[in-house]
Short mmCIF file of C-alpha atoms in Angstrom, two decimals:
data_model
loop_
_atom_site.label_atom_id
_atom_site.label_comp_id
_atom_site.label_asym_id
_atom_site.label_seq_id
_atom_site.Cartn_x
_atom_site.Cartn_y
_atom_site.Cartn_z
CA UNK Q 1 -27.81 -31.32 19.47
CA UNK Q 2 -30.55 -31.22 16.83
CA UNK Q 3 -32.46 -28.17 15.81
CA UNK Q 4 -36.16 -27.62 16.26
CA UNK Q 5 -38.19 -29.90 14.01
CA UNK Q 6 -41.49 -29.25 12.30
CA UNK Q 7 -43.66 -30.70 15.05
CA UNK Q 8 -42.07 -28.56 17.70
CA UNK Q 9 -42.44 -25.56 15.45
CA UNK Q 10 -46.16 -26.16 14.95
CA UNK Q 11 -46.59 -26.49 18.69
CA UNK Q 12 -44.86 -23.19 19.31
CA UNK Q 13 -46.81 -21.38 16.62
CA UNK Q 14 -50.14 -22.75 17.79
CA UNK Q 15 -49.55 -22.01 21.44
CA UNK Q 16 -47.54 -18.80 21.49
CA UNK Q 17 -47.60 -17.00 18.15
CA UNK Q 18 -50.62 -14.91 19.09
CA UNK Q 19 -49.13 -13.87 22.40
CA UNK Q 20 -45.87 -13.05 20.68
CA UNK Q 21 -47.67 -10.90 18.14
CA UNK Q 22 -49.57 -9.12 20.91
CA UNK Q 23 -46.30 -8.58 22.73
CA UNK Q 24 -44.66 -7.12 19.61
CA UNK Q 25 -47.70 -4.96 18.88
CA UNK Q 26 -46.82 -2.73 21.82
CA UNK Q 27 -43.87 -1.30 19.93
CA UNK Q 28 -44.35 -1.77 16.21
CA UNK Q 29 -47.18 -1.63 13.73
CA UNK Q 30 -46.23 -4.85 11.95
CA UNK Q 31 -45.90 -7.44 14.69
CA UNK Q 32 -46.37 -10.35 12.31
CA UNK Q 33 -43.04 -9.59 10.67
CA UNK Q 34 -41.32 -9.45 14.02
CA UNK Q 35 -42.76 -12.84 15.00
CA UNK Q 36 -41.91 -14.37 11.64
CA UNK Q 37 -38.31 -13.16 11.83
CA UNK Q 38 -37.98 -14.35 15.39
CA UNK Q 39 -39.23 -17.81 14.46
CA UNK Q 40 -36.77 -17.98 11.57
CA UNK Q 41 -34.00 -16.97 13.89
CA UNK Q 42 -35.10 -19.64 16.33
CA UNK Q 43 -34.92 -22.29 13.62
CA UNK Q 44 -31.38 -21.22 12.80
CA UNK Q 45 -30.22 -21.70 16.35
CA UNK Q 46 -28.03 -24.74 16.76
CA UNK Q 47 -28.24 -25.84 19.50
CA UNK Q 48 -31.68 -24.44 20.25
CA UNK Q 49 -32.07 -22.14 23.23
CA UNK Q 50 -32.73 -23.69 26.57
CA UNK Q 51 -36.00 -21.81 27.14
CA UNK Q 52 -37.30 -21.31 23.64
CA UNK Q 53 -40.43 -19.37 24.61
CA UNK Q 54 -38.57 -16.86 26.77
CA UNK Q 55 -35.95 -16.60 24.03
CA UNK Q 56 -38.70 -15.92 21.49
CA UNK Q 57 -40.17 -13.15 23.61
CA UNK Q 58 -36.75 -11.56 23.94
CA UNK Q 59 -36.11 -11.81 20.22
CA UNK Q 60 -39.53 -10.48 19.30
CA UNK Q 61 -39.00 -7.56 21.65
CA UNK Q 62 -35.65 -6.74 20.06
CA UNK Q 63 -36.99 -6.99 16.54
CA UNK Q 64 -40.07 -4.94 17.36
CA UNK Q 65 -37.91 -2.23 18.85
CA UNK Q 66 -35.72 -2.27 15.76
CA UNK Q 67 -38.81 -1.88 13.61
CA UNK Q 68 -39.94 0.99 15.79
CA UNK Q 69 -36.67 2.81 15.22
CA UNK Q 70 -37.17 2.44 11.50
CA UNK Q 71 -40.76 3.55 11.77
CA UNK Q 72 -39.85 6.63 13.75
CA UNK Q 73 -37.82 7.78 10.79
CA UNK Q 74 -40.95 7.56 8.73
CA UNK Q 75 -43.32 9.29 11.09
CA UNK Q 76 -45.98 10.05 8.54
CA UNK Q 77 -46.12 6.47 7.43
CA UNK Q 78 -46.35 5.41 11.04
CA UNK Q 79 -49.26 7.74 11.64
CA UNK Q 80 -51.10 6.32 8.68
CA UNK Q 81 -50.38 2.80 9.85
CA UNK Q 82 -51.52 3.63 13.36
CA UNK Q 83 -54.70 5.14 12.02
CA UNK Q 84 -55.60 1.99 10.12
CA UNK Q 85 -54.17 -0.58 12.49
CA UNK Q 86 -55.73 -3.92 13.24
CA UNK Q 87 -57.43 -4.76 16.53
CA UNK Q 88 -55.23 -6.29 19.15
CA UNK Q 89 -57.63 -9.05 20.16
CA UNK Q 90 -60.10 -11.31 18.51
CA UNK Q 91 -63.74 -10.48 19.08
CA UNK Q 92 -64.71 -11.71 22.52
CA UNK Q 93 -67.25 -14.45 22.68
CA UNK Q 94 -68.80 -13.05 25.82
CA UNK Q 95 -69.63 -9.42 26.41
CA UNK Q 96 -67.76 -9.38 29.69
CA UNK Q 97 -64.77 -7.45 28.27
CA UNK Q 98 -64.54 -6.09 24.80
CA UNK Q 99 -61.39 -5.93 22.78
CA UNK Q 100 -61.57 -2.17 22.45
CA UNK Q 101 -61.90 -1.70 26.20
CA UNK Q 102 -58.86 -3.85 26.93
CA UNK Q 103 -56.86 -2.06 24.27
CA UNK Q 104 -57.82 1.27 25.71
CA UNK Q 105 -56.86 0.40 29.26
CA UNK Q 106 -53.68 -1.31 28.21
CA UNK Q 107 -52.57 1.78 26.34
CA UNK Q 108 -53.00 3.84 29.49
CA UNK Q 109 -50.52 1.70 31.38
CA UNK Q 110 -46.88 2.47 31.74
CA UNK Q 111 -44.96 0.72 28.94
CA UNK Q 112 -43.09 -1.51 31.37
CA UNK Q 113 -46.27 -2.38 33.22
CA UNK Q 114 -48.05 -3.13 29.97
CA UNK Q 115 -45.15 -5.32 28.86
CA UNK Q 116 -45.29 -7.25 32.12
CA UNK Q 117 -49.05 -7.73 31.93
CA UNK Q 118 -48.97 -8.95 28.35
CA UNK Q 119 -46.09 -11.32 29.04
CA UNK Q 120 -47.82 -12.64 32.15
CA UNK Q 121 -51.46 -12.86 31.07
CA UNK Q 122 -51.22 -13.82 27.42
CA UNK Q 123 -47.62 -14.95 27.17
CA UNK Q 124 -48.03 -17.15 30.26
CA UNK Q 125 -44.47 -16.56 31.33
CA UNK Q 126 -43.37 -16.96 34.91
CA UNK Q 127 -42.20 -14.00 36.94
CA UNK Q 128 -38.64 -15.25 36.67
CA UNK Q 129 -38.86 -15.34 32.88
CA UNK Q 130 -40.39 -11.88 32.80
CA UNK Q 131 -37.71 -10.62 35.13
CA UNK Q 132 -35.10 -11.84 32.69
CA UNK Q 133 -37.03 -10.29 29.83
CA UNK Q 134 -37.32 -6.82 31.30
CA UNK Q 135 -34.00 -7.07 33.17
CA UNK Q 136 -35.48 -6.47 36.57
CA UNK Q 137 -35.72 -8.59 39.68
CA UNK Q 138 -38.49 -11.13 40.08
CA UNK Q 139 -39.93 -9.40 43.14
CA UNK Q 140 -39.93 -6.10 41.31
CA UNK Q 141 -41.82 -7.66 38.42
CA UNK Q 142 -44.28 -9.24 40.84
CA UNK Q 143 -45.01 -5.91 42.53
CA UNK Q 144 -45.44 -4.10 39.25
CA UNK Q 145 -47.78 -6.78 37.96
CA UNK Q 146 -50.00 -6.37 40.98
CA UNK Q 147 -49.87 -2.64 40.59
CA UNK Q 148 -50.74 -2.82 36.88
CA UNK Q 149 -53.68 -5.14 37.51
CA UNK Q 150 -54.96 -2.74 40.15
CA UNK Q 151 -54.77 0.12 37.69
CA UNK Q 152 -56.56 -1.92 35.05
CA UNK Q 153 -59.23 -2.88 37.53
CA UNK Q 154 -59.78 0.73 38.50
CA UNK Q 155 -59.93 1.80 34.88
CA UNK Q 156 -62.44 -0.86 33.97
CA UNK Q 157 -64.50 -0.13 37.06
CA UNK Q 158 -64.50 3.58 36.29
CA UNK Q 159 -65.04 3.23 32.56
CA UNK Q 160 -68.02 1.01 32.77
CA UNK Q 161 -70.30 3.58 34.41
CA UNK Q 162 -68.65 6.41 32.55
CA UNK Q 163 -69.13 4.68 29.24
CA UNK Q 164 -72.72 4.02 30.14
CA UNK Q 165 -73.22 7.51 31.47
CA UNK Q 166 -72.89 9.38 28.17
CA UNK Q 167 -75.25 7.02 26.44
CA UNK Q 168 -77.73 7.42 29.26
CA UNK Q 169 -77.52 11.15 29.09
CA UNK Q 170 -77.77 10.96 25.35
CA UNK Q 171 -80.89 8.88 25.67
CA UNK Q 172 -82.30 11.37 28.14
CA UNK Q 173 -81.53 14.27 25.89
CA UNK Q 174 -83.06 12.53 22.96
CA UNK A 1 -24.49 -27.51 27.58
CA UNK A 2 -28.12 -26.83 26.81
CA UNK A 3 -30.83 -29.35 27.31
CA UNK A 4 -32.79 -30.89 24.42
CA UNK A 5 -35.75 -28.89 23.28
CA UNK A 6 -39.11 -30.17 24.48
CA UNK A 7 -42.13 -28.19 23.35
CA UNK A 8 -44.33 -29.79 25.97
CA UNK A 9 -42.24 -28.29 28.70
CA UNK A 10 -43.31 -24.83 27.57
CA UNK A 11 -46.94 -25.52 28.26
CA UNK A 12 -47.89 -24.24 31.67
CA UNK A 13 -48.99 -26.89 34.08
CA UNK A 14 -52.46 -26.18 35.31
CA UNK A 15 -54.78 -23.25 34.83
CA UNK A 16 -54.04 -19.63 35.35
CA UNK A 17 -55.36 -19.70 38.89
CA UNK A 18 -52.77 -22.20 40.02
CA UNK A 19 -49.80 -20.36 38.54
CA UNK A 20 -48.06 -17.27 39.76
CA UNK A 21 -51.28 -15.43 40.40
CA UNK A 22 -52.12 -17.40 43.49
CA UNK A 23 -51.23 -14.51 45.72
CA UNK A 24 -53.55 -12.12 43.94
CA UNK A 25 -56.58 -10.70 45.64
CA UNK A 26 -59.89 -11.98 44.42
CA UNK A 27 -60.79 -8.96 42.25
CA UNK A 28 -57.42 -9.01 40.56
CA UNK A 29 -57.50 -12.75 40.04
CA UNK A 30 -60.93 -12.36 38.49
CA UNK A 31 -59.66 -9.60 36.26
CA UNK A 32 -56.75 -11.75 35.18
CA UNK A 33 -59.10 -14.55 34.30
CA UNK A 34 -61.28 -12.23 32.28
CA UNK A 35 -58.27 -10.87 30.47
CA UNK A 36 -57.06 -14.34 29.61
CA UNK A 37 -60.35 -15.12 28.02
CA UNK A 38 -59.57 -12.55 25.39
CA UNK A 39 -57.52 -14.23 22.71
CA UNK A 40 -54.95 -12.13 20.85
CA UNK A 41 -55.12 -12.02 17.11
CA UNK A 42 -53.27 -14.77 15.33
CA UNK A 43 -50.38 -13.40 13.27
CA UNK A 44 -50.23 -14.13 9.59
CA UNK A 45 -47.07 -16.14 9.25
CA UNK A 46 -45.45 -17.89 6.32
CA UNK A 47 -45.78 -21.33 7.78
CA UNK A 48 -44.57 -23.05 4.62
CA UNK A 49 -41.28 -21.22 4.84
CA UNK A 50 -40.93 -21.99 8.51
CA UNK A 51 -41.68 -25.67 8.00
CA UNK A 52 -39.20 -25.85 5.16
CA UNK A 53 -36.58 -24.30 7.37
CA UNK A 54 -37.43 -26.68 10.16
CA UNK A 55 -37.12 -29.61 7.77
CA UNK A 56 -33.62 -28.43 6.90
CA UNK A 57 -34.34 -27.64 3.27
CA UNK A 58 -33.39 -24.02 3.50
CA UNK A 59 -34.82 -21.11 1.56
CA UNK A 60 -32.84 -21.53 -1.67
CA UNK A 61 -33.94 -24.14 -4.22
CA UNK A 62 -32.28 -27.51 -3.98
CA UNK A 63 -29.05 -28.12 -5.78
CA UNK A 64 -30.49 -30.75 -8.08
CA UNK A 65 -32.90 -28.23 -9.57
CA UNK A 66 -30.14 -26.04 -11.00
CA UNK A 67 -27.54 -28.69 -11.83
CA UNK A 68 -24.71 -26.62 -10.42
CA UNK A 69 -24.44 -24.93 -7.11
CA UNK A 70 -23.85 -21.21 -6.91
CA UNK A 71 -20.35 -21.78 -5.63
CA UNK A 72 -19.46 -23.91 -8.62
CA UNK A 73 -20.83 -21.35 -11.06
CA UNK A 74 -18.95 -18.55 -9.33
CA UNK A 75 -15.72 -20.54 -9.44
CA UNK A 76 -16.17 -21.30 -13.13
CA UNK A 77 -16.75 -17.64 -13.97
CA UNK A 78 -13.75 -16.57 -11.90
CA UNK A 79 -11.51 -19.15 -13.58
CA UNK A 80 -12.63 -18.01 -17.04
CA UNK A 81 -11.87 -14.39 -16.19
CA UNK A 82 -8.46 -15.33 -14.81
CA UNK A 83 -7.52 -17.30 -17.92
CA UNK A 84 -8.63 -14.44 -20.15
CA UNK A 85 -6.62 -11.93 -18.19
CA UNK A 86 -3.47 -14.05 -18.34
CA UNK A 87 -3.81 -14.68 -22.08
CA UNK A 88 -4.44 -11.01 -22.79
CA UNK A 89 -1.44 -9.91 -20.77
CA UNK A 90 0.80 -12.39 -22.58
CA UNK A 91 -0.48 -11.18 -25.95
CA UNK A 92 0.15 -7.55 -25.07
CA UNK A 93 3.64 -8.30 -23.82
CA UNK A 94 4.62 -10.22 -26.95
CA UNK A 95 3.27 -7.46 -29.19
CA UNK A 96 5.18 -4.86 -27.25
CA UNK A 97 8.43 -6.78 -27.48
CA UNK A 98 8.06 -7.21 -31.21
CA UNK A 99 7.41 -3.51 -31.74
CA UNK A 100 10.34 -2.38 -29.65
CA UNK A 101 12.68 -4.88 -31.30
CA UNK A 102 11.73 -3.70 -34.79
CA UNK A 103 12.24 -0.10 -33.73
CA UNK A 104 15.67 -0.88 -32.31
CA UNK A 105 16.73 -2.72 -35.44
CA UNK A 106 15.66 0.20 -37.60
CA UNK A 107 17.58 2.69 -35.52
CA UNK A 108 20.64 0.47 -35.56
CA UNK A 109 20.51 0.23 -39.34
CA UNK A 110 20.19 3.98 -39.64
CA UNK A 111 23.16 4.63 -37.37
CA UNK A 112 25.35 2.08 -39.16
CA UNK A 113 24.76 3.87 -42.47
CA UNK A 114 26.62 6.97 -41.31
CA UNK A 115 29.78 7.87 -43.14
CA UNK A 116 32.69 8.46 -40.79
CA UNK A 117 34.34 11.87 -41.00
CA UNK A 118 37.88 12.53 -42.04
CA UNK A 119 38.98 13.04 -38.49
CA UNK A 120 37.46 9.74 -37.59
CA UNK A 121 39.32 8.09 -40.40
CA UNK A 122 42.55 9.57 -39.20
CA UNK A 123 42.00 8.49 -35.64
CA UNK A 124 43.26 5.12 -34.65
CA UNK A 125 42.49 3.48 -31.38
CA UNK A 126 45.29 4.05 -29.00
CA UNK A 127 45.62 0.43 -28.10
CA UNK A 128 47.02 -0.24 -31.55
CA UNK A 129 49.72 2.31 -31.03
CA UNK A 130 50.49 1.86 -27.41
CA UNK A 131 53.70 -0.15 -27.70
CA UNK A 132 55.17 2.12 -30.42
CA UNK A 133 54.19 5.28 -28.67
CA UNK A 134 55.64 4.01 -25.45
CA UNK A 135 58.92 3.26 -27.07
CA UNK A 136 59.11 6.69 -28.65
CA UNK A 137 58.17 8.42 -25.46
CA UNK A 138 61.31 7.20 -23.77
CA UNK A 139 63.26 9.84 -25.67
CA UNK A 140 60.62 12.55 -25.40
CA UNK A 141 61.23 16.08 -24.29
CA UNK A 142 60.33 17.27 -20.77
CA UNK A 143 57.05 18.70 -22.13
CA UNK A 144 55.87 15.24 -23.02
CA UNK A 145 56.98 13.77 -19.72
CA UNK A 146 53.60 14.42 -18.17
CA UNK A 147 51.78 12.61 -20.91
CA UNK A 148 54.20 9.76 -20.66
CA UNK A 149 53.61 9.43 -16.95
CA UNK A 150 49.89 9.32 -17.50
CA UNK A 151 50.30 6.73 -20.21
CA UNK A 152 52.45 4.56 -17.97
CA UNK A 153 49.88 4.86 -15.26
CA UNK A 154 47.18 3.75 -17.62
CA UNK A 155 49.29 0.83 -18.81
CA UNK A 156 50.19 -0.21 -15.30
CA UNK A 157 46.71 -0.12 -13.91
CA UNK A 158 44.85 -1.41 -16.90
CA UNK A 159 46.30 -3.27 -19.83
CA UNK A 160 44.84 -1.96 -23.02
CA UNK A 161 44.37 1.62 -21.81
CA UNK A 162 41.51 3.64 -23.27
CA UNK A 163 40.27 0.74 -25.28
CA UNK A 164 39.69 -1.03 -22.04
CA UNK A 165 37.51 1.89 -21.00
CA UNK A 166 35.46 1.47 -24.12
CA UNK A 167 35.01 -2.17 -23.35
CA UNK A 168 33.84 -1.27 -19.90
CA UNK A 169 31.43 1.20 -21.37
CA UNK A 170 30.09 -1.37 -23.74
CA UNK A 171 29.52 -3.65 -20.84
CA UNK A 172 27.99 -0.89 -18.74
CA UNK A 173 25.74 0.62 -21.37
CA UNK A 174 23.46 -1.99 -22.70
CA UNK A 175 22.09 0.01 -25.55
CA UNK A 176 23.75 -0.97 -28.80
CA UNK A 177 22.83 2.39 -30.28
CA UNK A 178 24.83 4.20 -27.64
CA UNK A 179 27.88 2.00 -28.00
CA UNK A 180 27.75 2.31 -31.75
CA UNK A 181 27.65 6.07 -31.47
CA UNK A 182 30.59 6.04 -29.12
CA UNK A 183 32.54 4.03 -31.61
CA UNK A 184 31.96 6.63 -34.29
CA UNK A 185 32.56 9.68 -32.12
CA UNK A 186 36.11 10.91 -31.61
CA UNK A 187 36.88 11.29 -27.98
CA UNK A 188 39.75 12.24 -25.76
CA UNK A 189 40.75 8.66 -25.31
CA UNK A 190 41.47 8.19 -29.00
CA UNK A 191 45.05 8.97 -29.83
CA UNK A 192 46.06 10.42 -33.15
CA UNK A 193 49.01 9.22 -35.01
CA UNK A 194 50.95 12.20 -36.30
CA UNK A 195 54.12 10.92 -37.91
CA UNK A 196 55.98 13.78 -39.58
CA UNK A 197 52.92 15.62 -40.69
CA UNK A 198 52.47 19.32 -41.21
CA UNK A 199 51.03 21.38 -38.41
CA UNK A 200 47.83 22.20 -40.33
CA UNK A 201 46.66 18.65 -40.23
CA UNK A 202 47.50 18.26 -36.59
CA UNK A 203 45.75 21.46 -35.64
CA UNK A 204 42.73 20.51 -37.70
CA UNK A 205 42.52 17.20 -35.98
CA UNK A 206 42.96 18.84 -32.62
CA UNK A 207 40.24 21.38 -33.17
CA UNK A 208 37.89 18.70 -34.28
CA UNK A 209 38.42 16.83 -31.07
CA UNK A 210 37.20 19.46 -28.67
CA UNK A 211 38.59 21.82 -26.11
CA UNK A 212 40.52 19.15 -24.26
CA UNK A 213 43.15 19.27 -26.92
CA UNK A 214 43.66 23.05 -26.81
CA UNK A 215 45.96 22.83 -23.86
CA UNK A 216 48.47 20.88 -25.91
CA UNK A 217 48.55 23.32 -28.82
CA UNK A 218 51.70 25.01 -27.55
CA UNK A 219 53.46 21.73 -27.19
CA UNK A 220 52.44 20.68 -30.65
CA UNK A 221 53.56 23.98 -32.17
CA UNK A 222 56.93 24.01 -30.47
CA UNK A 223 57.71 20.49 -31.47
CA UNK A 224 56.14 20.45 -34.90
CA UNK A 225 59.50 19.88 -36.57
CA UNK A 226 60.31 17.01 -34.37
CA UNK A 227 60.54 13.54 -35.82
CA UNK A 228 58.75 12.03 -32.88
CA UNK A 229 55.03 11.38 -33.00
CA UNK A 230 53.25 13.84 -30.79
CA UNK A 231 50.10 12.97 -28.94
CA UNK A 232 47.99 16.01 -29.70
CA UNK A 233 45.05 14.70 -27.72
CA UNK A 234 46.91 14.31 -24.47
CA UNK A 235 45.40 16.55 -21.77
CA UNK A 236 47.56 19.19 -20.10
CA UNK A 237 46.95 17.81 -16.67
CA UNK A 238 47.17 14.08 -16.32
CA UNK A 239 43.91 12.37 -15.56
CA UNK A 240 43.65 9.34 -13.52
CA UNK A 241 41.89 6.23 -14.67
CA UNK A 242 38.83 7.00 -12.61
CA UNK A 243 38.57 10.52 -14.02
CA UNK A 244 38.78 9.20 -17.55
CA UNK A 245 36.06 6.71 -16.81
CA UNK A 246 33.89 9.40 -15.26
CA UNK A 247 34.36 11.68 -18.26
CA UNK A 248 33.36 8.90 -20.57
CA UNK A 249 30.31 8.02 -18.56
CA UNK A 250 29.21 11.62 -18.29
CA UNK A 251 29.09 12.23 -21.99
CA UNK A 252 25.78 13.91 -22.81
CA UNK A 253 23.49 11.89 -24.92
CA UNK A 254 22.87 14.77 -27.30
CA UNK A 255 26.54 14.77 -28.25
CA UNK A 256 26.40 11.18 -29.35
CA UNK A 257 24.33 11.92 -32.42
#
């Protein structure tokens, strides 16, 4: 069985590299390296994995966690990297949801819930694939996804007036 | 057996509304749609490296660029080291053999230059005298009966007697220096011919041959006027062949020089 060729690689990078980087960003401060190493490892697989995208998410997760262990040993460097980190999302074209708001609400989620949301919304994985990824049952993943979306909805609903409230009060005070 | 890789199969069929979120309530489905509109940042990847890997070229430069592969260069270096090690070991061994051989030859020449003492001149290997001494011993006195019995035992078990022991020693000790020293040193196994000689000479020879001969001093003194040749070196108690061999083998090295 042949390995992954260049065309298949370009397709994977164009369609899933950003989601993979966002997925790795939850654990490490250099997600690009984790994605790059995972792609190299994918190209070395012979035969290639049956579900390459799910395999990539698993590999990126493992490599990001390994990077995190190394970063924890260098806590000061990690703090500096966290202070000057890049934004998670590209600037939104519409003003419906801003990147900073989504980052803020995602960071408030439980790590497992956040992992499930990222894998589902931006990674476009099925619940079965996510269940394999997080080593839980599919129904469990489904319930937690609903629960995480509810929490996000509540946060966004509550933050919108609260974020407008200080500015309004500031305007009034001024 | 895994199925062939198809990148198109990874693309989800249909929009996000038709996938697993169909059971979501309307607010949550709307939130999911809004979240999906946010695009994550594209990672900065080394696409050239990935494409080269996908093309099967590998990371290292092609073999034609260097002329030799790394394996070939490593093998050549290892072979050169091995040849050098073998040649050096052979050179060292030959030098060592030459040095030790020259040293041995020098020591042999120095030991051969020694002048034998008077006692050594007087001593004659017993094998030359064995038949005569045996014939004389038939008429010996009872004091010499013990020595005669030992001599007969030596003749019966080993033709040649003490000389045979020396031959064994020469075969056993490989060092020519040691054998040469044994040849020059008077020992108990060397018999002294004493035909009608005064007692002074016999006693002098006996004292020069060590304490083993002291036990026979009384015998020599009492029969000094006898016409028979007396074996002054014969031990008081007869030694077996094995004991004689052990005594000869246990000679200290310091006494040889």
